[in-house]
């Protein structure tokens, strides 16, 4: 086994952790780690999630190396205070491309008209280690978003794979 060390103090790295399936298609299962209090410059508590690629190595993994593009990729939250990464899960292969996908919950996310509706971001699997910004998922690039309906629904407080529902 190996240990995963958080990126920054008070990020709450590991508040949610899940198997991610084989996101990058290398034959090893991967992990997803949520850090809902992580901040980016100018964006407090935007949240981050880290996809850590599976490995047979037992060396400790620092999430800062994932951010730097080694051993996985980071998923940066969309807006200040969204708390993305509060919940994370595998999603299975939602888009049928042979790579497993992940779900990132942001229960504090607002819509254009309501506060705290929450959002669940389905992020498609990929083999490269470049960062993903959830604003791209909102734009339909690399996944899609499930929005909560009403103010304070806080959709995304808990996310999970649903399997083959149809």
PDB file of C-alpha atoms in Angstrom:
ATOM      1  CA  UNK A   1       0.000   0.000   0.000  1.00  0.00           C
ATOM      2  CA  UNK A   2       0.889   3.664   0.076  1.00  0.00           C
ATOM      3  CA  UNK A   3      -0.088   6.845   1.881  1.00  0.00           C
ATOM      4  CA  UNK A   4      -1.576   9.929   0.223  1.00  0.00           C
ATOM      5  CA  UNK A   5      -0.551  13.273   1.764  1.00  0.00           C
ATOM      6  CA  UNK A   6      -2.742  16.372   1.382  1.00  0.00           C
ATOM      7  CA  UNK A   7      -1.751  19.425  -0.626  1.00  0.00           C
ATOM      8  CA  UNK A   8      -2.308  22.292   1.844  1.00  0.00           C
ATOM      9  CA  UNK A   9      -3.209  22.754   5.478  1.00  0.00           C
ATOM     10  CA  UNK A  10      -6.966  22.973   6.123  1.00  0.00           C
ATOM     11  CA  UNK A  11      -7.959  21.718   2.637  1.00  0.00           C
ATOM     12  CA  UNK A  12      -9.818  18.826   4.273  1.00  0.00           C
ATOM     13  CA  UNK A  13      -8.117  16.440   1.839  1.00  0.00           C
ATOM     14  CA  UNK A  14      -9.665  13.018   2.257  1.00  0.00           C
ATOM     15  CA  UNK A  15     -13.059  14.239   3.507  1.00  0.00           C
ATOM     16  CA  UNK A  16     -14.292  11.963   0.751  1.00  0.00           C
ATOM     17  CA  UNK A  17     -12.348   9.168  -0.938  1.00  0.00           C
ATOM     18  CA  UNK A  18     -13.563   6.556  -3.390  1.00  0.00           C
ATOM     19  CA  UNK A  19     -12.381   3.995  -5.855  1.00  0.00           C
ATOM     20  CA  UNK A  20     -12.542   5.637  -9.267  1.00  0.00           C
ATOM     21  CA  UNK A  21     -12.320   2.549 -11.443  1.00  0.00           C
ATOM     22  CA  UNK A  22      -9.748   2.646 -14.243  1.00  0.00           C
ATOM     23  CA  UNK A  23      -9.977   6.313 -15.270  1.00  0.00           C
ATOM     24  CA  UNK A  24      -6.859   6.344 -17.457  1.00  0.00           C
ATOM     25  CA  UNK A  25      -7.177   2.885 -19.042  1.00  0.00           C
ATOM     26  CA  UNK A  26      -3.840   1.471 -17.844  1.00  0.00           C
ATOM     27  CA  UNK A  27      -5.353  -1.646 -16.257  1.00  0.00           C
ATOM     28  CA  UNK A  28      -4.949  -0.419 -12.656  1.00  0.00           C
ATOM     29  CA  UNK A  29      -7.820   0.974 -10.600  1.00  0.00           C
ATOM     30  CA  UNK A  30      -7.499   4.606  -9.577  1.00  0.00           C
ATOM     31  CA  UNK A  31      -8.666   6.654  -6.576  1.00  0.00           C
ATOM     32  CA  UNK A  32     -10.447   9.987  -6.234  1.00  0.00           C
ATOM     33  CA  UNK A  33      -9.819  12.189  -3.194  1.00  0.00           C
ATOM     34  CA  UNK A  34     -11.983  15.212  -2.323  1.00  0.00           C
ATOM     35  CA  UNK A  35     -10.750  18.374  -0.577  1.00  0.00           C
ATOM     36  CA  UNK A  36     -13.778  20.638  -0.272  1.00  0.00           C
ATOM     37  CA  UNK A  37     -12.031  23.517   1.556  1.00  0.00           C
ATOM     38  CA  UNK A  38      -9.202  23.772  -0.978  1.00  0.00           C
ATOM     39  CA  UNK A  39      -8.712  27.250  -2.376  1.00  0.00           C
ATOM     40  CA  UNK A  40      -7.260  28.656  -5.564  1.00  0.00           C
ATOM     41  CA  UNK A  41      -5.800  32.150  -5.778  1.00  0.00           C
ATOM     42  CA  UNK A  42      -8.725  34.513  -5.159  1.00  0.00           C
ATOM     43  CA  UNK A  43     -11.253  31.703  -4.673  1.00  0.00           C
ATOM     44  CA  UNK A  44     -11.717  30.506  -1.099  1.00  0.00           C
ATOM     45  CA  UNK A  45     -13.270  27.075  -0.530  1.00  0.00           C
ATOM     46  CA  UNK A  46     -13.712  26.467  -4.243  1.00  0.00           C
ATOM     47  CA  UNK A  47     -12.759  22.835  -3.581  1.00  0.00           C
ATOM     48  CA  UNK A  48     -10.614  20.377  -5.472  1.00  0.00           C
ATOM     49  CA  UNK A  49     -10.681  16.683  -6.225  1.00  0.00           C
ATOM     50  CA  UNK A  50      -7.647  14.628  -7.118  1.00  0.00           C
ATOM     51  CA  UNK A  51      -7.673  11.573  -9.374  1.00  0.00           C
ATOM     52  CA  UNK A  52      -4.719   9.458  -8.258  1.00  0.00           C
ATOM     53  CA  UNK A  53      -3.693   6.914 -10.873  1.00  0.00           C
ATOM     54  CA  UNK A  54      -3.220   3.360  -9.627  1.00  0.00           C
ATOM     55  CA  UNK A  55       0.337   2.231  -8.986  1.00  0.00           C
ATOM     56  CA  UNK A  56       2.246  -0.793  -7.755  1.00  0.00           C
ATOM     57  CA  UNK A  57       4.813   1.501  -6.105  1.00  0.00           C
ATOM     58  CA  UNK A  58       4.648   1.912  -2.312  1.00  0.00           C
ATOM     59  CA  UNK A  59       6.134   5.418  -2.231  1.00  0.00           C
ATOM     60  CA  UNK A  60       3.992   8.091  -0.538  1.00  0.00           C
ATOM     61  CA  UNK A  61       1.974  10.267  -2.915  1.00  0.00           C
ATOM     62  CA  UNK A  62       1.742  13.996  -2.272  1.00  0.00           C
ATOM     63  CA  UNK A  63      -1.325  15.639  -3.789  1.00  0.00           C
ATOM     64  CA  UNK A  64       0.895  18.579  -4.781  1.00  0.00           C
ATOM     65  CA  UNK A  65       2.536  16.242  -7.334  1.00  0.00           C
ATOM     66  CA  UNK A  66      -0.915  15.459  -8.752  1.00  0.00           C
ATOM     67  CA  UNK A  67      -1.503  19.213  -9.156  1.00  0.00           C
ATOM     68  CA  UNK A  68       1.871  19.425 -10.925  1.00  0.00           C
ATOM     69  CA  UNK A  69       0.681  16.791 -13.428  1.00  0.00           C
ATOM     70  CA  UNK A  70       2.405  13.662 -12.164  1.00  0.00           C
ATOM     71  CA  UNK A  71       0.547  10.479 -11.229  1.00  0.00           C
ATOM     72  CA  UNK A  72      -2.976  11.712 -11.882  1.00  0.00           C
ATOM     73  CA  UNK A  73      -4.866  14.975 -12.374  1.00  0.00           C
ATOM     74  CA  UNK A  74      -6.586  17.625 -10.286  1.00  0.00           C
ATOM     75  CA  UNK A  75     -10.195  18.709 -10.772  1.00  0.00           C
ATOM     76  CA  UNK A  76     -10.497  22.371  -9.738  1.00  0.00           C
ATOM     77  CA  UNK A  77     -13.823  23.684  -8.448  1.00  0.00           C
ATOM     78  CA  UNK A  78     -15.946  26.184 -10.336  1.00  0.00           C
ATOM     79  CA  UNK A  79     -16.778  29.080  -7.960  1.00  0.00           C
ATOM     80  CA  UNK A  80     -15.774  30.455  -4.569  1.00  0.00           C
ATOM     81  CA  UNK A  81     -17.634  28.698  -1.765  1.00  0.00           C
ATOM     82  CA  UNK A  82     -18.939  25.787  -3.882  1.00  0.00           C
ATOM     83  CA  UNK A  83     -17.030  23.240  -1.768  1.00  0.00           C
ATOM     84  CA  UNK A  84     -16.535  20.885  -4.716  1.00  0.00           C
ATOM     85  CA  UNK A  85     -15.123  17.555  -3.608  1.00  0.00           C
ATOM     86  CA  UNK A  86     -17.372  17.332  -0.551  1.00  0.00           C
ATOM     87  CA  UNK A  87     -18.458  14.036  -2.066  1.00  0.00           C
ATOM     88  CA  UNK A  88     -16.704  12.003  -4.765  1.00  0.00           C
ATOM     89  CA  UNK A  89     -17.379   8.654  -6.399  1.00  0.00           C
ATOM     90  CA  UNK A  90     -16.702   6.444  -9.343  1.00  0.00           C
ATOM     91  CA  UNK A  91     -19.370   6.677 -12.019  1.00  0.00           C
ATOM     92  CA  UNK A  92     -18.567   3.678 -14.184  1.00  0.00           C
ATOM     93  CA  UNK A  93     -18.091   4.255 -17.911  1.00  0.00           C
ATOM     94  CA  UNK A  94     -20.935   6.742 -18.423  1.00  0.00           C
ATOM     95  CA  UNK A  95     -19.984   7.798 -21.952  1.00  0.00           C
ATOM     96  CA  UNK A  96     -18.998   4.337 -23.240  1.00  0.00           C
ATOM     97  CA  UNK A  97     -15.442   5.230 -24.274  1.00  0.00           C
ATOM     98  CA  UNK A  98     -13.779   2.394 -22.338  1.00  0.00           C
ATOM     99  CA  UNK A  99     -12.514   4.669 -19.538  1.00  0.00           C
ATOM    100  CA  UNK A 100     -14.204   4.916 -16.154  1.00  0.00           C
ATOM    101  CA  UNK A 101     -15.629   8.306 -15.190  1.00  0.00           C
ATOM    102  CA  UNK A 102     -15.999  10.057 -11.813  1.00  0.00           C
ATOM    103  CA  UNK A 103     -18.588  12.211 -10.043  1.00  0.00           C
ATOM    104  CA  UNK A 104     -17.710  15.282  -7.960  1.00  0.00           C
ATOM    105  CA  UNK A 105     -20.334  16.847  -5.684  1.00  0.00           C
ATOM    106  CA  UNK A 106     -20.489  20.580  -4.907  1.00  0.00           C
ATOM    107  CA  UNK A 107     -23.424  20.907  -2.503  1.00  0.00           C
ATOM    108  CA  UNK A 108     -22.921  24.641  -1.865  1.00  0.00           C
ATOM    109  CA  UNK A 109     -22.987  25.631  -5.557  1.00  0.00           C
ATOM    110  CA  UNK A 110     -25.477  28.279  -6.648  1.00  0.00           C
ATOM    111  CA  UNK A 111     -27.481  28.425  -9.858  1.00  0.00           C
ATOM    112  CA  UNK A 112     -28.187  31.627 -11.769  1.00  0.00           C
ATOM    113  CA  UNK A 113     -31.418  32.114  -9.804  1.00  0.00           C
ATOM    114  CA  UNK A 114     -31.117  30.169  -6.517  1.00  0.00           C
ATOM    115  CA  UNK A 115     -28.645  29.751  -3.668  1.00  0.00           C
ATOM    116  CA  UNK A 116     -27.148  26.407  -2.687  1.00  0.00           C
ATOM    117  CA  UNK A 117     -28.981  24.287  -5.261  1.00  0.00           C
ATOM    118  CA  UNK A 118     -25.870  22.123  -5.499  1.00  0.00           C
ATOM    119  CA  UNK A 119     -24.297  20.493  -8.504  1.00  0.00           C
ATOM    120  CA  UNK A 120     -22.929  17.060  -9.342  1.00  0.00           C
ATOM    121  CA  UNK A 121     -20.245  17.036 -12.022  1.00  0.00           C
ATOM    122  CA  UNK A 122     -19.734  13.900 -14.106  1.00  0.00           C
ATOM    123  CA  UNK A 123     -16.130  14.063 -15.331  1.00  0.00           C
ATOM    124  CA  UNK A 124     -15.146  11.740 -18.172  1.00  0.00           C
ATOM    125  CA  UNK A 125     -12.059   9.553 -17.766  1.00  0.00           C
ATOM    126  CA  UNK A 126      -8.867  10.461 -19.589  1.00  0.00           C
ATOM    127  CA  UNK A 127      -5.311   9.184 -19.879  1.00  0.00           C
ATOM    128  CA  UNK A 128      -3.426  12.481 -19.590  1.00  0.00           C
ATOM    129  CA  UNK A 129      -2.525  14.348 -16.415  1.00  0.00           C
ATOM    130  CA  UNK A 130      -3.680  17.874 -17.286  1.00  0.00           C
ATOM    131  CA  UNK A 131      -5.879  19.696 -14.774  1.00  0.00           C
ATOM    132  CA  UNK A 132      -9.628  19.905 -15.283  1.00  0.00           C
ATOM    133  CA  UNK A 133     -11.601  23.008 -14.359  1.00  0.00           C
ATOM    134  CA  UNK A 134     -15.242  22.368 -13.530  1.00  0.00           C
ATOM    135  CA  UNK A 135     -16.149  25.509 -15.494  1.00  0.00           C
ATOM    136  CA  UNK A 136     -15.248  23.468 -18.601  1.00  0.00           C
ATOM    137  CA  UNK A 137     -17.631  20.706 -17.518  1.00  0.00           C
ATOM    138  CA  UNK A 138     -20.377  23.357 -17.197  1.00  0.00           C
ATOM    139  CA  UNK A 139     -19.548  24.354 -20.787  1.00  0.00           C
ATOM    140  CA  UNK A 140     -20.014  20.726 -21.889  1.00  0.00           C
ATOM    141  CA  UNK A 141     -16.319  19.941 -22.309  1.00  0.00           C
ATOM    142  CA  UNK A 142     -15.224  16.622 -20.790  1.00  0.00           C
ATOM    143  CA  UNK A 143     -18.425  15.786 -18.951  1.00  0.00           C
ATOM    144  CA  UNK A 144     -21.772  17.169 -17.829  1.00  0.00           C
ATOM    145  CA  UNK A 145     -23.515  18.667 -14.783  1.00  0.00           C
ATOM    146  CA  UNK A 146     -26.567  17.572 -12.802  1.00  0.00           C
ATOM    147  CA  UNK A 147     -28.132  20.610 -11.104  1.00  0.00           C
ATOM    148  CA  UNK A 148     -30.232  20.712  -7.945  1.00  0.00           C
ATOM    149  CA  UNK A 149     -33.721  22.087  -8.522  1.00  0.00           C
ATOM    150  CA  UNK A 150     -34.519  24.545  -5.758  1.00  0.00           C
ATOM    151  CA  UNK A 151     -32.699  26.807  -3.335  1.00  0.00           C
ATOM    152  CA  UNK A 152     -30.994  24.876  -0.550  1.00  0.00           C
ATOM    153  CA  UNK A 153     -31.487  21.471  -2.256  1.00  0.00           C
ATOM    154  CA  UNK A 154     -27.728  20.981  -1.903  1.00  0.00           C
ATOM    155  CA  UNK A 155     -27.622  18.368  -4.635  1.00  0.00           C
ATOM    156  CA  UNK A 156     -24.192  16.786  -4.661  1.00  0.00           C
ATOM    157  CA  UNK A 157     -23.945  16.437  -0.878  1.00  0.00           C
ATOM    158  CA  UNK A 158     -23.712  12.721  -1.603  1.00  0.00           C
ATOM    159  CA  UNK A 159     -22.848  11.161  -4.961  1.00  0.00           C
ATOM    160  CA  UNK A 160     -22.582   7.546  -6.056  1.00  0.00           C
ATOM    161  CA  UNK A 161     -22.379   5.330  -9.100  1.00  0.00           C
ATOM    162  CA  UNK A 162     -25.779   4.106 -10.253  1.00  0.00           C
ATOM    163  CA  UNK A 163     -24.747   1.297 -12.590  1.00  0.00           C
ATOM    164  CA  UNK A 164     -26.663   0.577 -15.802  1.00  0.00           C
ATOM    165  CA  UNK A 165     -29.976   2.343 -15.152  1.00  0.00           C
ATOM    166  CA  UNK A 166     -31.539   1.897 -18.574  1.00  0.00           C
TER     167      UNK A 166
END
